[in-house]
Amino acid sequence: EEWAFLENAGGSQVPEHVVNAVSSYFRTSYVQLGAGYPAAKTADATVASARRLVAAMASSVPQAGFAVLGASSTVLLNGLAAQWAQTLALGDVLVLSSANHEANLGCWVRAAETAGATVAWWHPAGDNGEDTCPLDGLCTLLASHKTRVRLVAFPHVSNLLGGVVDVAAVCAAARAAGAATIVDGVALTPHRRLEAGGGAASWGADWYVWSCYKVYGPHCAVLFGLSTAWDALKAAGGKPANHFFIVDSSYGVAAAGAHGAQPWYPHEPGGPSHEACAGLCGTRDYLRQLVADATGAGPTSPTFEDSLSGDCEIVSAAFKYMVEMEAPLVELLAAYLCAAHDEGKLRLLGPRTAEGRVPTFSFVPLTSVSCSETVAALHSAKVACRNGHMYAHRLCSRLGVEHSEGVVRISALHYNTVAEAQRCIDVLKAVLQ
């Protein structure tokens, strides 16, 4: 029996398309960019192609901003927060959701401490975090601090709770109060099509971050920001940490000079991983294959224009298919875990419904077994998962969850099967007597 990989919230499995793309890049064009000879031109085209894909992943109308590539979401958010710290002053307020992964918390806490700004904590509602980011709680904070709130940082989906936040409503409330928004989309992006750019469907977030290694790609991350947000940050005095001649000559949406119109360039000290960019191009191939599977085209992939608009079509179609594939997994896992919660066998965190959530579930056993013992039983049945605080340390504290044992987290993606989910449930039924 094969392992059932239900630890996808920690990182998705990598398709052969990605493995082959990275391998090919190392073999044929592992050289510096911009040198002008054939291999360098191939490398240039690979990185440019990867940038085009992540722009398409960010939004069906991505022209309203640009994406910065980096080693991880934590690294990118720390870089953004360091720029923000240069613009903060005594009396400024940062509203931070305690449901965030620490990647979208610690950097803002440090920025506030550096500038003498105030942190206002925005907590989930419900004893078990049923409502990840309650809008009424945010509105109360915004009203109490009036015009001093500079930014609101929150998750689109908590990596523990699994409920989908109404990002558009949160961003609208923050914008009305004059605050910028920074959204951690790491736990949402493997499951849904993003609308972080412009256009009528846009959520209105100023910055949106996700990790590519959780979206069928290599270990790197993307920070997409609206051009208006990047420009406002620069005007307020925020500068990225890069070589002075890069920051001074290139920082701005209409950047010119040796690197042309590359507004992301100052925000990528040392540059992105070129082999990771090749892997992102492999992710495009995987998404195209998913569309072929969805349409019944088999080995003959549908034809898409080799352009940004073509990539937008691929992404939209692939994620539509993923949502359909995940639906029975969400229903099955939610039905069992919600029932077990009601029977007092476990404490389920987050919404107790299949609606409005992704297939990421966290719970604490209430029987005689611990989280680690539960995970050991699942491992013995070849169900891959884990327990711990999952870097949502402050959320665990808020919900009264002990840190060392933490929670048991089960997380599925479109490539998981109903049989795998049922195997997980059968083990839990036997263990949680």
Coordinates of C-alpha atoms in Angstrom, one line a residue:
E1 CA 0.0 0.0 0.0
E2 CA 1.3 3.4 -1.0
W3 CA 1.6 6.3 1.5
A4 CA -1.3 8.7 1.6
F5 CA 0.3 12.1 1.7
L6 CA -2.1 14.2 3.9
E7 CA 0.5 16.7 5.1
N8 CA 0.1 19.0 2.1
A9 CA -0.3 22.2 4.2
G10 CA 3.4 21.8 4.9
G11 CA 4.2 21.5 1.2
S12 CA 2.7 19.9 -1.9
Q13 CA 4.2 17.0 -3.9
V14 CA 6.2 17.9 -7.0
P15 CA 5.0 16.7 -10.4
E16 CA 7.4 15.3 -12.9
H17 CA 7.0 18.4 -15.0
V18 CA 8.8 20.4 -12.4
V19 CA 11.5 17.8 -11.8
N20 CA 12.3 17.7 -15.5
A21 CA 12.3 21.4 -16.0
V22 CA 14.8 22.0 -13.2
S23 CA 17.0 19.1 -14.4
S24 CA 16.9 20.5 -17.9
Y25 CA 17.9 24.0 -16.7
F26 CA 20.9 22.7 -14.8
R27 CA 22.0 20.7 -17.8
T28 CA 21.6 23.3 -20.5
S29 CA 21.5 26.9 -19.2
Y30 CA 22.9 27.2 -15.7
V31 CA 24.6 30.5 -16.3
Q32 CA 24.3 34.2 -15.3
L33 CA 21.5 36.3 -16.8
G34 CA 22.1 39.1 -19.2
A35 CA 25.4 38.0 -20.7
G36 CA 24.1 37.9 -24.3
Y37 CA 25.4 34.5 -25.5
P38 CA 22.9 31.7 -26.3
A39 CA 22.8 29.9 -22.9
A40 CA 22.4 33.2 -21.1
K41 CA 19.6 34.2 -23.4
T42 CA 17.9 30.9 -22.6
A43 CA 18.3 31.6 -18.9
D44 CA 16.9 35.1 -19.4
A45 CA 13.8 33.6 -21.1
T46 CA 13.4 31.0 -18.4
V47 CA 13.2 33.7 -15.6
A48 CA 11.0 35.9 -17.7
S49 CA 8.6 33.0 -18.3
A50 CA 8.5 32.2 -14.6
R51 CA 7.7 35.9 -13.8
R52 CA 4.9 35.7 -16.3
L53 CA 3.4 32.6 -14.7
V54 CA 3.4 34.0 -11.2
A55 CA 1.8 37.2 -12.5
A56 CA -1.0 35.1 -14.0
M57 CA -1.3 33.1 -10.8
A58 CA -1.7 36.3 -8.8
S59 CA -4.7 37.6 -10.8
S60 CA -6.7 37.2 -14.0
V61 CA -5.8 40.9 -14.4
P62 CA -2.2 41.1 -13.1
Q63 CA -1.2 44.3 -14.9
A64 CA -2.1 46.4 -11.8
G65 CA 1.0 45.4 -10.0
F66 CA 4.1 43.3 -10.0
A67 CA 5.6 40.2 -8.2
V68 CA 8.8 39.8 -6.3
L69 CA 10.4 36.4 -6.1
G70 CA 12.3 35.2 -3.0
A71 CA 13.4 32.2 -1.0
S72 CA 10.3 31.9 1.1
S73 CA 7.2 33.9 2.3
T74 CA 9.0 34.5 5.6
V75 CA 12.0 36.1 3.8
L76 CA 9.7 38.2 1.5
L77 CA 7.5 39.5 4.4
N78 CA 10.6 40.3 6.5
G79 CA 11.9 42.4 3.6
L80 CA 8.6 44.2 3.2
A81 CA 8.3 44.8 6.9
A82 CA 11.8 46.2 7.0
Q83 CA 10.8 48.8 4.4
W84 CA 7.6 49.6 6.3
A85 CA 9.6 50.1 9.5
Q86 CA 11.4 53.0 7.9
T87 CA 8.0 54.8 7.4
L88 CA 6.4 54.2 10.9
A89 CA 6.3 56.6 13.7
L90 CA 5.3 56.8 17.3
G91 CA 1.5 56.5 17.5
D92 CA 1.1 54.5 14.4
V93 CA -1.0 51.3 14.8
L94 CA -0.5 48.0 13.1
V95 CA -3.5 45.6 13.2
L96 CA -2.3 42.0 13.3
S97 CA -4.4 38.9 13.2
S98 CA -3.3 36.4 15.8
A99 CA -4.5 33.7 13.3
N100 CA -1.5 34.4 11.1
H101 CA 1.4 32.1 10.6
E102 CA 4.4 33.6 12.4
A103 CA 5.8 34.6 9.0
N104 CA 3.1 37.4 8.8
L105 CA 3.4 38.4 12.5
G106 CA 7.0 38.4 13.9
C107 CA 8.3 40.8 11.2
W108 CA 5.5 43.3 11.9
V109 CA 5.9 43.1 15.6
R110 CA 9.6 43.9 15.2
A111 CA 8.8 46.7 12.8
A112 CA 6.5 48.2 15.4
E113 CA 9.0 47.8 18.2
T114 CA 11.7 49.5 16.1
A115 CA 9.5 52.5 15.3
G116 CA 7.7 52.8 18.6
A117 CA 4.4 52.0 16.9
T118 CA 1.5 50.1 18.5
V119 CA 0.3 46.6 17.8
A120 CA -3.5 46.0 18.0
W121 CA -4.3 42.3 18.1
W122 CA -7.2 41.1 16.0
H123 CA -8.4 37.7 17.3
P124 CA -10.5 34.9 15.8
A125 CA -14.1 34.6 17.1
G126 CA -15.4 31.5 18.9
D127 CA -13.8 29.2 21.4
N128 CA -12.3 27.1 18.6
G129 CA -11.5 29.9 16.1
E130 CA -14.7 29.2 14.1
D131 CA -14.4 32.7 12.5
T132 CA -10.8 33.3 11.6
C133 CA -10.9 37.1 11.0
P134 CA -14.3 38.5 12.2
L135 CA -15.1 41.6 10.3
D136 CA -16.9 43.2 13.3
G137 CA -13.8 42.8 15.4
L138 CA -11.7 44.5 12.8
C139 CA -14.2 47.4 12.5
T140 CA -14.1 47.9 16.2
L141 CA -10.3 48.1 16.2
L142 CA -10.3 50.5 13.2
A143 CA -12.9 52.7 14.9
S144 CA -11.0 52.8 18.3
H145 CA -7.7 53.8 16.7
K146 CA -9.3 56.1 14.2
T147 CA -6.9 57.4 11.6
R148 CA -3.7 56.0 13.2
V149 CA -4.0 52.4 11.7
R150 CA -1.3 52.1 9.0
L151 CA -1.7 48.5 8.0
V152 CA -3.7 45.3 8.6
A153 CA -1.9 41.9 8.2
F154 CA -4.0 38.8 8.1
P155 CA -4.3 35.3 6.5
H156 CA -6.6 34.4 3.7
V157 CA -6.8 31.0 5.3
S158 CA -5.2 30.1 8.7
N159 CA -2.9 27.2 8.3
L160 CA -4.5 25.6 11.4
L161 CA -8.2 26.7 11.1
G162 CA -8.9 26.1 7.4
G163 CA -11.7 28.7 7.0
V164 CA -11.6 31.0 4.1
V165 CA -11.6 34.7 5.0
D166 CA -13.6 37.3 3.1
V167 CA -10.5 39.1 1.9
A168 CA -12.4 41.6 -0.2
A169 CA -14.5 42.7 2.8
V170 CA -11.5 43.0 5.0
C171 CA -9.5 45.0 2.5
A172 CA -12.5 47.3 1.8
A173 CA -12.8 48.1 5.6
A174 CA -9.1 48.7 5.9
R175 CA -9.0 50.9 2.8
A176 CA -11.9 53.0 4.2
A177 CA -9.8 53.6 7.3
G178 CA -6.8 54.6 5.3
A179 CA -4.8 51.4 6.1
A180 CA -2.9 49.1 3.7
T181 CA -3.4 45.4 3.7
I182 CA -0.9 42.5 3.7
V183 CA -2.5 39.1 3.1
D184 CA -0.8 35.7 3.7
G185 CA -2.2 33.5 1.0
V186 CA 0.1 30.5 1.6
A187 CA -2.7 28.2 2.9
L188 CA -5.3 29.3 0.2
T189 CA -3.2 29.4 -3.0
P190 CA -2.9 25.6 -3.5
H191 CA -6.7 25.4 -3.6
R192 CA -8.1 28.5 -5.3
R193 CA -7.6 30.9 -8.2
L194 CA -6.2 34.2 -6.8
E195 CA -7.6 37.7 -7.6
A196 CA -4.9 39.8 -6.0
G197 CA -4.5 42.2 -8.9
G198 CA -6.7 44.7 -10.6
G199 CA -10.1 44.4 -12.3
A200 CA -13.6 44.1 -11.1
A201 CA -13.0 40.7 -9.4
S202 CA -10.0 41.9 -7.4
W203 CA -9.9 41.4 -3.7
G204 CA -8.2 44.8 -3.2
A205 CA -5.2 43.6 -1.2
D206 CA -2.2 45.8 -1.4
W207 CA 0.2 42.9 -1.0
Y208 CA -0.4 39.2 -1.3
V209 CA 2.2 36.5 -0.6
W210 CA 2.3 32.7 -1.2
S211 CA 4.8 29.9 -1.3
C212 CA 5.4 28.1 -4.6
Y213 CA 6.5 24.8 -2.9
K214 CA 3.0 24.5 -1.6
V215 CA 1.6 25.0 -5.1
Y216 CA 3.2 22.1 -7.0
G217 CA 6.5 24.0 -7.5
P218 CA 10.0 24.5 -6.2
H219 CA 11.0 26.0 -2.9
C220 CA 10.5 29.7 -3.5
A221 CA 7.8 32.3 -2.8
V222 CA 6.0 35.2 -4.4
L223 CA 5.0 38.6 -3.1
F224 CA 2.6 40.4 -5.4
G225 CA 1.9 44.0 -4.7
L226 CA -0.3 46.6 -6.4
S227 CA 1.8 49.3 -8.2
T228 CA -0.1 52.0 -6.1
A229 CA 1.1 50.2 -2.9
W230 CA 4.7 49.9 -3.9
D231 CA 4.7 53.6 -5.0
A232 CA 3.1 54.8 -1.8
L233 CA 5.7 52.8 0.3
K234 CA 8.5 54.4 -1.7
A235 CA 7.0 57.9 -1.3
A236 CA 6.8 57.4 2.5
G237 CA 10.5 56.7 2.7
G238 CA 10.6 52.9 2.5
K239 CA 13.7 51.5 0.7
P240 CA 14.6 47.9 0.1
A241 CA 17.8 46.4 1.3
N242 CA 19.9 46.1 -1.8
H243 CA 23.0 47.6 -3.4
F244 CA 22.8 51.4 -3.4
F245 CA 23.2 51.7 -7.2
I246 CA 20.3 49.3 -7.7
V247 CA 18.0 51.0 -5.3
D248 CA 18.8 54.5 -6.4
S249 CA 18.5 53.9 -10.1
S250 CA 15.8 51.3 -10.4
Y251 CA 13.3 51.7 -7.5
G252 CA 10.0 52.5 -9.1
V253 CA 7.3 51.0 -11.3
A254 CA 8.7 52.8 -14.4
A255 CA 12.3 51.9 -13.6
A256 CA 14.8 52.5 -16.4
G257 CA 18.5 52.1 -16.7
A258 CA 20.6 49.1 -17.2
H259 CA 17.8 46.6 -16.3
G260 CA 15.0 48.3 -18.1
A261 CA 11.5 48.4 -16.7
Q262 CA 12.0 45.8 -13.9
P263 CA 10.4 47.3 -10.8
W264 CA 10.9 44.1 -8.8
Y265 CA 14.7 44.2 -9.2
P266 CA 15.5 46.3 -6.1
H267 CA 13.4 44.0 -4.0
E268 CA 15.3 40.9 -4.9
P269 CA 18.8 41.2 -3.3
G270 CA 21.0 38.6 -4.9
G271 CA 18.3 37.8 -7.5
P272 CA 15.8 34.9 -7.5
S273 CA 16.8 31.3 -7.8
H274 CA 17.1 30.7 -11.5
E275 CA 16.6 26.9 -11.2
A276 CA 13.5 27.6 -9.1
C277 CA 12.3 29.8 -12.0
A278 CA 12.7 26.8 -14.3
G279 CA 10.7 24.8 -11.8
L280 CA 7.9 27.4 -12.0
C281 CA 7.8 26.9 -15.8
G282 CA 7.4 23.2 -15.0
T283 CA 4.4 24.1 -12.8
R284 CA 2.8 25.7 -15.8
D285 CA 3.2 22.5 -17.7
Y286 CA 1.5 20.6 -14.9
L287 CA -1.4 23.0 -14.8
R288 CA -1.8 22.6 -18.5
Q289 CA -1.9 18.9 -18.1
L290 CA -4.6 19.3 -15.4
V291 CA -6.7 21.2 -17.9
A292 CA -6.2 18.5 -20.5
D293 CA -7.4 15.9 -17.9
A294 CA -10.4 18.0 -17.1
T295 CA -11.4 18.4 -20.7
G296 CA -10.8 14.8 -21.6
A297 CA -8.1 15.8 -24.1
G298 CA -5.8 13.1 -22.8
P299 CA -2.2 13.5 -24.0
T300 CA -3.3 16.3 -26.3
S301 CA -3.2 19.5 -24.3
P302 CA -5.6 22.3 -25.1
T303 CA -4.0 25.1 -27.1
F304 CA -3.2 28.3 -25.1
E305 CA -1.6 31.4 -26.4
D306 CA 2.1 31.7 -25.3
S307 CA 1.4 34.9 -23.4
L308 CA 0.3 36.4 -20.2
S309 CA -3.3 36.1 -21.2
G310 CA -2.7 32.5 -22.1
D311 CA -1.2 31.8 -18.7
C312 CA -4.2 33.4 -17.0
E313 CA -6.5 31.1 -18.9
I314 CA -4.4 28.0 -17.9
V315 CA -4.4 29.0 -14.3
S316 CA -8.1 29.7 -14.2
A317 CA -9.1 26.5 -15.8
A318 CA -6.7 24.3 -13.8
F319 CA -7.9 25.7 -10.4
K320 CA -11.5 25.3 -11.4
Y321 CA -10.8 21.6 -11.9
M322 CA -8.9 21.4 -8.6
V323 CA -11.9 22.8 -6.7
E324 CA -14.1 20.1 -8.2
M325 CA -11.6 17.4 -7.3
E326 CA -11.2 18.6 -3.7
A327 CA -15.0 18.8 -3.0
P328 CA -15.6 15.2 -2.0
L329 CA -12.4 15.2 0.2
V330 CA -13.7 18.3 2.1
E331 CA -17.1 16.7 2.5
L332 CA -15.8 13.4 3.7
L333 CA -13.2 14.7 6.2
A334 CA -15.5 17.4 7.5
A335 CA -18.4 15.0 8.1
Y336 CA -16.2 12.7 10.2
L337 CA -14.3 15.3 12.2
C338 CA -17.3 17.4 12.9
A339 CA -19.2 14.4 14.2
A340 CA -16.2 13.3 16.3
H341 CA -16.1 16.8 17.8
D342 CA -19.8 16.7 18.7
E343 CA -19.2 13.3 20.3
G344 CA -16.4 14.7 22.5
K345 CA -13.7 12.5 20.9
L346 CA -11.7 15.5 19.6
R347 CA -11.6 19.2 19.6
L348 CA -11.8 20.5 16.0
L349 CA -10.4 23.9 15.4
G350 CA -11.9 26.3 12.8
P351 CA -15.3 26.1 11.2
R352 CA -17.3 22.9 11.8
T353 CA -18.6 22.7 8.3
A354 CA -17.5 21.7 4.8
E355 CA -18.7 25.1 3.5
G356 CA -16.3 28.0 3.2
R357 CA -13.1 26.1 4.0
V358 CA -10.3 24.3 2.4
P359 CA -9.4 20.6 3.2
T360 CA -7.0 21.6 6.0
F361 CA -8.2 20.3 9.4
S362 CA -6.6 20.6 12.8
F363 CA -7.7 18.9 16.0
V364 CA -6.7 17.9 19.5
P365 CA -7.7 14.4 20.7
L366 CA -9.9 14.4 23.8
T367 CA -9.5 10.7 24.6
S368 CA -6.6 9.0 26.3
V369 CA -4.2 9.4 23.3
S370 CA -2.0 12.4 22.6
C371 CA -1.5 14.2 19.4
S372 CA 1.9 12.5 18.8
E373 CA 0.4 9.1 19.5
T374 CA -2.4 9.8 17.1
V375 CA 0.1 10.7 14.4
A376 CA 2.2 7.6 15.1
A377 CA -0.9 5.5 14.5
L378 CA -1.6 7.3 11.3
H379 CA 2.0 6.8 10.2
S380 CA 1.7 3.0 10.9
A381 CA -1.1 2.9 8.4
K382 CA 1.0 4.9 5.9
V383 CA -0.9 8.1 6.3
A384 CA 1.6 11.0 6.2
C385 CA 0.7 13.9 8.6
R386 CA 2.2 15.6 11.6
N387 CA 1.4 17.4 14.9
G388 CA 2.8 20.6 16.4
H389 CA 2.0 24.3 16.5
M390 CA 2.7 24.6 12.8
Y391 CA 4.3 28.0 13.3
A392 CA 1.0 29.4 14.4
H393 CA 2.4 29.7 17.9
R394 CA 0.4 32.8 18.9
L395 CA -2.8 31.2 17.7
C396 CA -2.2 28.1 19.7
S397 CA -1.7 30.3 22.8
R398 CA -4.9 32.2 22.1
L399 CA -6.9 29.0 21.8
G400 CA -5.3 27.3 24.8
V401 CA -3.5 24.7 22.7
E402 CA -0.3 23.3 24.3
H403 CA 2.7 24.1 22.1
S404 CA 4.9 21.0 22.2
E405 CA 2.1 18.6 21.2
G406 CA 0.1 21.2 19.4
V407 CA -2.6 19.8 17.1
V408 CA -2.9 17.0 14.6
R409 CA -3.2 18.4 11.2
I410 CA -4.7 16.6 8.2
S411 CA -4.5 18.5 4.9
A412 CA -5.5 17.2 1.4
L413 CA -5.1 18.5 -2.1
H414 CA -6.7 17.7 -5.4
Y415 CA -4.4 14.7 -6.1
N416 CA -5.5 12.9 -2.9
T417 CA -8.2 10.3 -3.3
V418 CA -11.4 9.5 -1.4
A419 CA -9.9 6.2 -0.5
E420 CA -6.9 7.9 1.2
A421 CA -9.1 10.2 3.2
Q422 CA -11.2 7.2 4.3
R423 CA -8.1 5.3 5.4
C424 CA -7.2 8.3 7.6
I425 CA -10.7 8.3 9.0
D426 CA -10.6 4.6 9.7
V427 CA -7.4 4.9 11.7
L428 CA -8.8 7.8 13.7
K429 CA -12.0 5.9 14.5
A430 CA -9.9 3.1 15.9
V431 CA -7.6 5.3 17.9
L432 CA -10.0 7.8 19.3
Q433 CA -12.2 5.3 21.2

